Amino acid sequence: MTEEKHLEGLTLVQKRLVKAYATSVMGEVRTVAEVKPTELQHYVKLEIAEREIAVLVNE
């Protein structure tokens, strides 16, 4: 997953936060509503969708 067009405009730290939050949401450790800062919630949803699509494409 080298393409990160869905994360364009974010700083490196924000991108890492989004990826970490996406992992914890997918692992059911937390929910998207718990993501802080809240402006990253949209990006977390996009990251999760990208990961799910990648899995489907690779099947």
PDB file of C-alpha atoms in Angstrom:
ATOM      1  CA  MET A   1       0.000   0.000   0.000  1.00  0.00           C
ATOM      2  CA  THR A   2       2.409   2.637  -1.218  1.00  0.00           C
ATOM      3  CA  GLU A   3      -0.236   4.939  -2.675  1.00  0.00           C
ATOM      4  CA  GLU A   4      -1.367   7.461  -0.099  1.00  0.00           C
ATOM      5  CA  LYS A   5      -3.405   9.863  -2.201  1.00  0.00           C
ATOM      6  CA  HIS A   6      -6.170   9.680   0.397  1.00  0.00           C
ATOM      7  CA  LEU A   7      -3.720  11.169   2.942  1.00  0.00           C
ATOM      8  CA  GLU A   8      -2.439  14.038   0.812  1.00  0.00           C
ATOM      9  CA  GLY A   9      -2.173  17.308   2.679  1.00  0.00           C
ATOM     10  CA  LEU A  10      -1.443  15.696   6.034  1.00  0.00           C
ATOM     11  CA  THR A  11       1.868  16.019   7.838  1.00  0.00           C
ATOM     12  CA  LEU A  12       3.995  12.927   8.424  1.00  0.00           C
ATOM     13  CA  VAL A  13       2.882  12.836  12.067  1.00  0.00           C
ATOM     14  CA  GLN A  14      -0.787  13.072  11.070  1.00  0.00           C
ATOM     15  CA  LYS A  15      -0.337  10.255   8.536  1.00  0.00           C
ATOM     16  CA  ARG A  16       1.212   8.047  11.208  1.00  0.00           C
ATOM     17  CA  LEU A  17      -1.620   8.870  13.610  1.00  0.00           C
ATOM     18  CA  VAL A  18      -4.210   8.002  10.965  1.00  0.00           C
ATOM     19  CA  LYS A  19      -2.543   4.669  10.273  1.00  0.00           C
ATOM     20  CA  ALA A  20      -2.236   3.847  13.973  1.00  0.00           C
ATOM     21  CA  TYR A  21      -5.850   4.803  14.670  1.00  0.00           C
ATOM     22  CA  ALA A  22      -7.032   2.775  11.663  1.00  0.00           C
ATOM     23  CA  THR A  23      -5.203  -0.267  13.004  1.00  0.00           C
ATOM     24  CA  SER A  24      -6.748   0.124  16.451  1.00  0.00           C
ATOM     25  CA  VAL A  25     -10.241   0.673  15.011  1.00  0.00           C
ATOM     26  CA  MET A  26      -9.912  -2.385  12.784  1.00  0.00           C
ATOM     27  CA  GLY A  27      -8.715  -4.378  15.787  1.00  0.00           C
ATOM     28  CA  GLU A  28     -11.790  -3.192  17.686  1.00  0.00           C
ATOM     29  CA  VAL A  29      -9.674  -1.513  20.354  1.00  0.00           C
ATOM     30  CA  ARG A  30     -11.361   1.850  19.798  1.00  0.00           C
ATOM     31  CA  THR A  31     -14.016   3.432  17.570  1.00  0.00           C
ATOM     32  CA  VAL A  32     -13.685   6.154  14.950  1.00  0.00           C
ATOM     33  CA  ALA A  33     -15.626   8.453  17.283  1.00  0.00           C
ATOM     34  CA  GLU A  34     -12.771   8.173  19.792  1.00  0.00           C
ATOM     35  CA  VAL A  35     -10.177   9.464  17.300  1.00  0.00           C
ATOM     36  CA  LYS A  36      -8.647  12.753  18.420  1.00  0.00           C
ATOM     37  CA  PRO A  37      -8.153  15.250  16.850  1.00  0.00           C
ATOM     38  CA  THR A  38     -11.600  14.858  15.337  1.00  0.00           C
ATOM     39  CA  GLU A  39     -10.524  16.265  11.951  1.00  0.00           C
ATOM     40  CA  LEU A  40      -8.586  13.018  11.416  1.00  0.00           C
ATOM     41  CA  GLN A  41     -11.708  10.830  11.737  1.00  0.00           C
ATOM     42  CA  HIS A  42     -12.513  11.195   8.029  1.00  0.00           C
ATOM     43  CA  TYR A  43      -8.973  10.156   7.107  1.00  0.00           C
ATOM     44  CA  VAL A  44      -9.160   7.137   9.421  1.00  0.00           C
ATOM     45  CA  LYS A  45     -12.312   5.980   7.631  1.00  0.00           C
ATOM     46  CA  LEU A  46     -10.559   6.426   4.284  1.00  0.00           C
ATOM     47  CA  GLU A  47      -7.509   4.488   5.489  1.00  0.00           C
ATOM     48  CA  ILE A  48      -9.708   1.607   6.651  1.00  0.00           C
ATOM     49  CA  ALA A  49     -11.523   1.580   3.304  1.00  0.00           C
ATOM     50  CA  GLU A  50      -8.195   1.572   1.428  1.00  0.00           C
ATOM     51  CA  ARG A  51      -6.990  -1.402   3.466  1.00  0.00           C
ATOM     52  CA  GLU A  52     -10.230  -3.321   2.913  1.00  0.00           C
ATOM     53  CA  ILE A  53     -10.079  -2.664  -0.826  1.00  0.00           C
ATOM     54  CA  ALA A  54      -6.442  -3.817  -0.939  1.00  0.00           C
ATOM     55  CA  VAL A  55      -7.432  -7.093   0.704  1.00  0.00           C
ATOM     56  CA  LEU A  56     -10.235  -7.652  -1.829  1.00  0.00           C
ATOM     57  CA  VAL A  57      -7.968  -6.868  -4.782  1.00  0.00           C
ATOM     58  CA  ASN A  58      -5.316  -9.290  -3.556  1.00  0.00           C
ATOM     59  CA  GLU A  59      -7.731 -12.206  -3.100  1.00  0.00           C
TER      60      GLU A  59
END
